[in-house]
Amino acid sequence: MARYEIFVTYKQGIFDPPGATAERALRNLGYAGVEEVKIGKYIRMVADADEATVREMCDKLLANPVIEEYRIVTVEEA
Amino acid sequence: MARYEIFVTYKQGIFDPPGATAERALRNLGYAGVEEVKIGKYIRMVADADEATVREMCDKLLANPVIEEYRIVTVEEA
Amino acid sequence: MARYEIFVTYKQGIFDPPGATAERALRNLGYAGVEEVKIGKYIRMVADADEATVREMCDKLLANPVIEEYRIVTVEEA
Amino acid sequence: MARYEIFVTYKQGIFDPPGATAERALRNLGYAGVEEVKIGKYIRMVADADEATVREMCDKLLANPVIEEYRIVTVEEA
């Protein structure tokens, strides 16, 4: 059993709607100093699977390699 | 107290990352017939507030009028 | 090619974290009349697939039948 | 101008619907070794604001302290 952390973010130049919405809402709350907000996913997984398999899960379901990039950190190995 | 349903969708031409990710994942699951998937928000709200106020909540926080459009349906009036 | 609208909501009694977060943020913005906010998904799909197949897509990927329920509306038939 | 990374996760014991949905979908894709998936938010912010102010933004809008916890990392100071 291993433990992974996965950070999914939009590729440079890809529009990030939840980030844009949060950015706007923060300014509406009075935080004028907010310049940019990007919202990605922070996934923690426990699995009986090696890193190559986790990469496959990202490519197929957890991320969309066309628009997103991700970084996998192995926190604890089997 | 009134009850509202709010449908938030991206404006035409705005890229929809969660939709693109689901589209790709469905094809990876074998559903070759999937042409397009768009994922918006379906919000249900109970509030002591009139529709104009709910519109304001959408503009400020629940949606981002720059990239999203929304439709409010009053299900039950106070 | 058919066109579907799918409404995904949490089953009664299932906790809805994005809804709870929006509810709290709206009150922080000064909307004291907000009683309850539930946030589900509003999916629009174009697919060469019948409704039974769309139901299968929901059960496998678009929703989690253990915690969510969904309603499929066929907007336009092939 | 400072740069922050914010990791938002559900508090222990709080149900995580997107995580549960991804977990189920991964098993449906054939990944039987998947034990647990938790999906949080990975926010990157550029702002003319100190860490205390970013903490306030989290408490008010980016997270819900009742159900979520967050960790702020200052990547680059003004």
Coordinates of C-alpha atoms in Angstrom, one line a residue:
Chain A
M1 CA 0.0 0.0 0.0
A2 CA 1.4 3.4 -1.0
R3 CA 0.4 6.9 -0.4
Y4 CA 0.4 9.6 -3.0
E5 CA -0.2 13.3 -3.3
I6 CA -1.2 14.6 -6.7
F7 CA -1.3 18.3 -7.7
V8 CA -3.4 19.0 -10.8
T9 CA -3.1 22.5 -12.3
Y10 CA -4.2 23.9 -15.6
K11 CA -1.5 24.2 -18.2
Q12 CA -0.1 27.7 -18.9
G13 CA -2.5 29.7 -21.1
I14 CA -5.5 27.5 -20.3
F15 CA -8.4 29.4 -18.8
D16 CA -9.3 28.5 -15.2
P17 CA -12.9 29.3 -14.6
P18 CA -13.1 28.5 -10.8
G19 CA -10.0 30.6 -10.3
A20 CA -11.5 33.5 -12.2
T21 CA -14.7 33.2 -10.2
A22 CA -12.8 33.2 -6.8
E23 CA -10.7 36.1 -7.9
R24 CA -13.7 38.2 -8.7
A25 CA -15.6 37.2 -5.5
L26 CA -12.5 38.1 -3.4
R27 CA -12.4 41.5 -4.9
N28 CA -16.2 41.8 -4.3
L29 CA -15.4 41.1 -0.6
G30 CA -13.1 44.1 -0.6
Y31 CA -9.7 42.4 -1.2
A32 CA -8.4 44.8 -3.8
G33 CA -4.8 43.4 -3.6
V34 CA -5.8 40.1 -5.2
E35 CA -3.9 39.8 -8.5
E36 CA -4.4 36.3 -9.6
V37 CA -6.1 33.1 -8.2
K38 CA -5.6 29.7 -9.8
I39 CA -7.6 26.7 -8.5
G40 CA -6.3 23.3 -9.0
K41 CA -6.9 19.9 -7.4
Y42 CA -4.9 18.5 -4.5
I43 CA -5.6 14.7 -4.5
R44 CA -4.4 12.3 -1.8
M45 CA -4.6 8.7 -2.7
V46 CA -4.0 5.4 -0.8
A47 CA -3.6 2.6 -3.2
D48 CA -2.0 -0.7 -3.8
A49 CA -0.5 0.6 -7.1
D50 CA 2.9 1.8 -8.2
E51 CA 3.6 5.3 -9.5
A52 CA 3.3 4.3 -13.1
T53 CA -0.2 3.1 -12.4
V54 CA -1.2 6.3 -10.6
R55 CA 0.1 8.2 -13.6
E56 CA -2.2 6.2 -15.8
M57 CA -5.2 7.0 -13.5
C58 CA -4.3 10.7 -13.8
D59 CA -4.2 10.5 -17.6
K60 CA -7.4 8.6 -17.8
L61 CA -9.6 10.1 -15.2
L62 CA -8.1 12.4 -12.6
A63 CA -6.7 14.9 -15.0
N64 CA -7.0 15.8 -18.6
P65 CA -3.5 15.9 -20.1
V66 CA -4.8 18.1 -23.0
I67 CA -5.4 21.0 -20.7
E68 CA -4.0 20.1 -17.3
E69 CA -0.6 19.1 -15.9
Y70 CA 0.0 17.2 -12.7
R71 CA 2.8 16.3 -10.3
I72 CA 2.7 13.1 -8.3
V73 CA 4.6 12.9 -5.0
T74 CA 5.0 9.5 -3.4
V75 CA 4.6 10.1 0.3
E76 CA 5.0 6.6 1.5
E77 CA 6.0 3.5 -0.3
A78 CA 4.6 0.1 0.0
Chain B
M1 CA -38.9 32.2 2.7
A2 CA -38.5 31.4 -1.0
R3 CA -37.0 28.5 -2.9
Y4 CA -34.8 29.0 -6.0
E5 CA -33.1 26.9 -8.6
I6 CA -30.1 28.4 -10.3
F7 CA -28.5 27.0 -13.4
V8 CA -24.9 28.3 -14.0
T9 CA -23.3 27.5 -17.3
Y10 CA -20.3 28.8 -19.2
K11 CA -21.0 31.4 -21.8
Q12 CA -20.7 30.3 -25.4
G13 CA -17.1 30.1 -26.4
I14 CA -15.7 29.9 -22.9
F15 CA -13.7 26.8 -22.3
D16 CA -15.1 24.3 -19.8
P17 CA -12.3 22.3 -18.2
P18 CA -14.4 19.9 -16.0
G19 CA -16.6 19.2 -19.1
A20 CA -13.5 18.5 -21.2
T21 CA -12.1 16.2 -18.5
A22 CA -15.4 14.2 -18.2
E23 CA -15.7 14.0 -22.0
R24 CA -12.2 12.5 -22.2
A25 CA -12.8 10.1 -19.3
L26 CA -16.1 8.8 -20.7
R27 CA -14.3 8.0 -24.0
N28 CA -11.6 6.3 -22.0
L29 CA -14.3 4.2 -20.4
G30 CA -15.4 3.1 -24.0
Y31 CA -18.2 5.5 -24.7
A32 CA -17.2 6.5 -28.2
G33 CA -20.5 8.2 -29.0
V34 CA -19.9 11.0 -26.6
E35 CA -19.6 14.2 -28.6
E36 CA -19.7 17.0 -26.1
V37 CA -20.0 17.3 -22.3
K38 CA -20.6 20.6 -20.5
I39 CA -20.6 20.8 -16.8
G40 CA -22.3 23.6 -15.0
K41 CA -23.7 24.2 -11.5
Y42 CA -27.2 23.3 -10.4
I43 CA -27.8 25.4 -7.2
R44 CA -30.8 25.1 -5.0
M45 CA -31.3 27.8 -2.5
V46 CA -33.7 28.5 0.4
A47 CA -33.6 32.1 1.4
D48 CA -35.5 35.0 2.8
A49 CA -34.6 37.1 -0.2
D50 CA -36.3 38.2 -3.4
E51 CA -35.1 37.3 -6.8
A52 CA -33.2 40.6 -7.3
T53 CA -31.2 39.8 -4.3
V54 CA -30.5 36.2 -5.5
R55 CA -29.3 37.7 -8.8
E56 CA -27.0 39.9 -6.8
M57 CA -25.6 36.8 -5.0
C58 CA -25.0 35.2 -8.3
D59 CA -23.2 38.2 -9.7
K60 CA -21.0 38.5 -6.6
L61 CA -20.3 35.0 -5.6
L62 CA -22.1 32.1 -7.2
A63 CA -21.3 32.9 -10.8
N64 CA -18.8 35.0 -12.6
P65 CA -20.8 37.1 -15.1
V66 CA -17.6 37.7 -17.2
I67 CA -17.5 34.0 -18.2
E68 CA -20.7 32.4 -17.0
E69 CA -24.4 33.0 -17.5
Y70 CA -27.1 31.8 -15.2
R71 CA -30.9 31.3 -15.1
I72 CA -32.8 31.7 -11.9
V73 CA -36.1 29.8 -11.4
T74 CA -38.3 30.7 -8.5
V75 CA -39.7 27.4 -7.3
E76 CA -41.7 28.7 -4.4
E77 CA -42.5 32.2 -3.3
A78 CA -42.5 33.5 0.2
Chain C
M1 CA -27.2 12.2 -32.1
A2 CA -29.3 13.1 -29.0
R3 CA -29.1 15.9 -26.5
Y4 CA -29.4 15.4 -22.7
E5 CA -29.6 17.4 -19.6
I6 CA -28.5 15.7 -16.4
F7 CA -29.1 17.1 -12.9
V8 CA -26.9 15.6 -10.2
T9 CA -27.7 16.3 -6.6
Y10 CA -26.7 14.8 -3.3
K11 CA -29.1 12.3 -1.8
Q12 CA -31.1 13.5 1.2
G13 CA -28.9 13.5 4.4
I14 CA -25.6 13.5 2.5
F15 CA -23.4 16.4 3.4
D16 CA -22.7 18.8 0.6
P17 CA -19.4 20.6 1.2
P18 CA -19.5 23.1 -1.7
G19 CA -23.0 24.1 -0.7
A20 CA -22.0 24.6 2.9
T21 CA -19.0 26.7 1.8
A22 CA -21.1 28.9 -0.5
E23 CA -23.8 29.3 2.2
R24 CA -21.1 30.5 4.7
A25 CA -19.5 32.8 2.1
L26 CA -22.8 34.4 1.2
R27 CA -23.5 35.2 4.9
N28 CA -20.0 36.6 5.1
L29 CA -21.0 38.9 2.2
G30 CA -23.9 40.2 4.3
Y31 CA -26.8 38.0 3.0
A32 CA -28.2 37.1 6.3
G33 CA -31.4 35.7 4.8
V34 CA -29.7 32.7 3.2
E35 CA -31.0 29.6 4.8
E36 CA -29.7 26.7 2.7
V37 CA -27.5 26.3 -0.4
K38 CA -27.1 23.0 -2.2
I39 CA -24.7 22.8 -5.1
G40 CA -25.1 20.0 -7.6
K41 CA -24.0 19.5 -11.2
Y42 CA -25.9 20.6 -14.3
I43 CA -24.5 18.5 -17.2
R44 CA -25.4 19.0 -20.8
M45 CA -24.4 16.2 -23.2
V46 CA -24.5 15.6 -26.9
A47 CA -24.0 11.9 -27.7
D48 CA -24.8 9.2 -30.1
A49 CA -26.2 7.1 -27.2
D50 CA -29.6 6.2 -25.9
E51 CA -30.9 7.2 -22.5
A52 CA -30.0 3.8 -21.0
T53 CA -26.4 4.3 -22.0
V54 CA -26.4 7.8 -20.5
R55 CA -27.7 6.3 -17.3
E56 CA -24.8 3.9 -17.3
M57 CA -22.3 6.8 -17.8
C58 CA -23.9 8.5 -14.8
D59 CA -23.6 5.4 -12.7
K60 CA -20.0 4.8 -13.6
L61 CA -18.5 8.2 -13.9
L62 CA -20.7 11.4 -13.8
A63 CA -22.3 10.6 -10.5
N64 CA -21.8 8.3 -7.5
P65 CA -25.1 6.4 -6.9
V66 CA -24.0 5.7 -3.3
I67 CA -24.3 9.4 -2.4
E68 CA -25.9 11.2 -5.4
E69 CA -29.1 11.0 -7.3
Y70 CA -29.6 12.2 -10.8
R71 CA -32.3 13.0 -13.2
I72 CA -31.8 12.7 -17.0
V73 CA -33.9 14.8 -19.4
T74 CA -33.8 14.0 -23.1
V75 CA -33.9 17.4 -24.8
E76 CA -33.7 16.2 -28.4
E77 CA -33.8 12.7 -29.7
A78 CA -31.7 11.3 -32.5
Chain D
M1 CA 3.4 41.4 -4.3
A2 CA 3.6 38.0 -2.7
R3 CA 2.9 34.5 -4.0
Y4 CA 1.0 31.9 -1.9
E5 CA 0.1 28.2 -2.2
I6 CA -3.0 27.1 -0.3
F7 CA -3.9 23.5 0.3
V8 CA -7.6 23.0 1.3
T9 CA -8.7 19.6 2.6
Y10 CA -11.7 18.3 4.4
K11 CA -11.3 17.9 8.2
Q12 CA -10.9 14.3 9.4
G13 CA -14.3 12.6 9.5
I14 CA -15.9 15.0 7.0
F15 CA -17.3 13.2 4.0
D16 CA -15.7 14.1 0.7
P17 CA -18.1 13.6 -2.2
P18 CA -15.8 14.3 -5.1
G19 CA -13.2 12.0 -3.6
A20 CA -15.8 9.2 -3.2
T21 CA -17.0 9.7 -6.8
A22 CA -13.4 9.5 -8.2
E23 CA -12.7 6.4 -6.0
R24 CA -15.7 4.7 -7.4
A25 CA -15.0 5.7 -11.0
L26 CA -11.4 4.5 -10.8
R27 CA -12.5 1.1 -9.6
N28 CA -15.0 1.1 -12.5
L29 CA -12.1 1.7 -14.8
G30 CA -10.5 -1.5 -13.4
Y31 CA -8.1 -0.1 -10.7
A32 CA -9.0 -2.5 -7.9
G33 CA -6.0 -1.4 -5.8
V34 CA -7.5 2.0 -5.1
E35 CA -8.2 2.2 -1.4
E36 CA -9.0 5.9 -0.7
V37 CA -9.1 9.1 -2.7
K38 CA -9.5 12.5 -1.2
I39 CA -9.9 15.6 -3.3
G40 CA -9.0 19.0 -2.0
K41 CA -8.2 22.3 -3.5
Y42 CA -4.7 23.5 -4.5
I43 CA -4.9 27.2 -4.8
R44 CA -2.1 29.5 -6.1
M45 CA -2.5 33.2 -5.4
V46 CA -0.6 36.3 -6.3
A47 CA -1.6 39.2 -4.1
D48 CA -0.5 42.4 -2.6
A49 CA -1.6 41.0 0.8
D50 CA 0.2 39.6 3.9
E51 CA -0.4 36.1 5.1
A52 CA -2.9 37.2 7.8
T53 CA -5.0 38.7 5.1
V54 CA -4.8 35.5 3.0
R55 CA -5.9 33.5 6.1
E56 CA -8.9 35.8 6.3
M57 CA -9.7 35.2 2.6
C58 CA -9.6 31.5 3.3
D59 CA -11.9 31.8 6.3
K60 CA -14.4 33.9 4.5
L61 CA -14.5 32.5 1.0
L62 CA -11.8 30.0 -0.2
A63 CA -12.5 27.4 2.5
N64 CA -15.1 26.7 5.1
P65 CA -13.4 26.4 8.5
V66 CA -16.4 24.4 9.8
I67 CA -15.6 21.5 7.5
E68 CA -12.3 22.2 5.9
E69 CA -8.7 22.9 7.1
Y70 CA -6.1 24.6 5.0
R71 CA -2.4 25.2 5.0
I72 CA -0.9 28.4 3.5
V73 CA 2.7 28.3 2.1
T74 CA 4.3 31.6 1.3
V75 CA 6.3 30.9 -1.8
E76 CA 7.6 34.4 -2.4
E77 CA 7.5 37.4 -0.3
A78 CA 6.9 41.0 -1.4

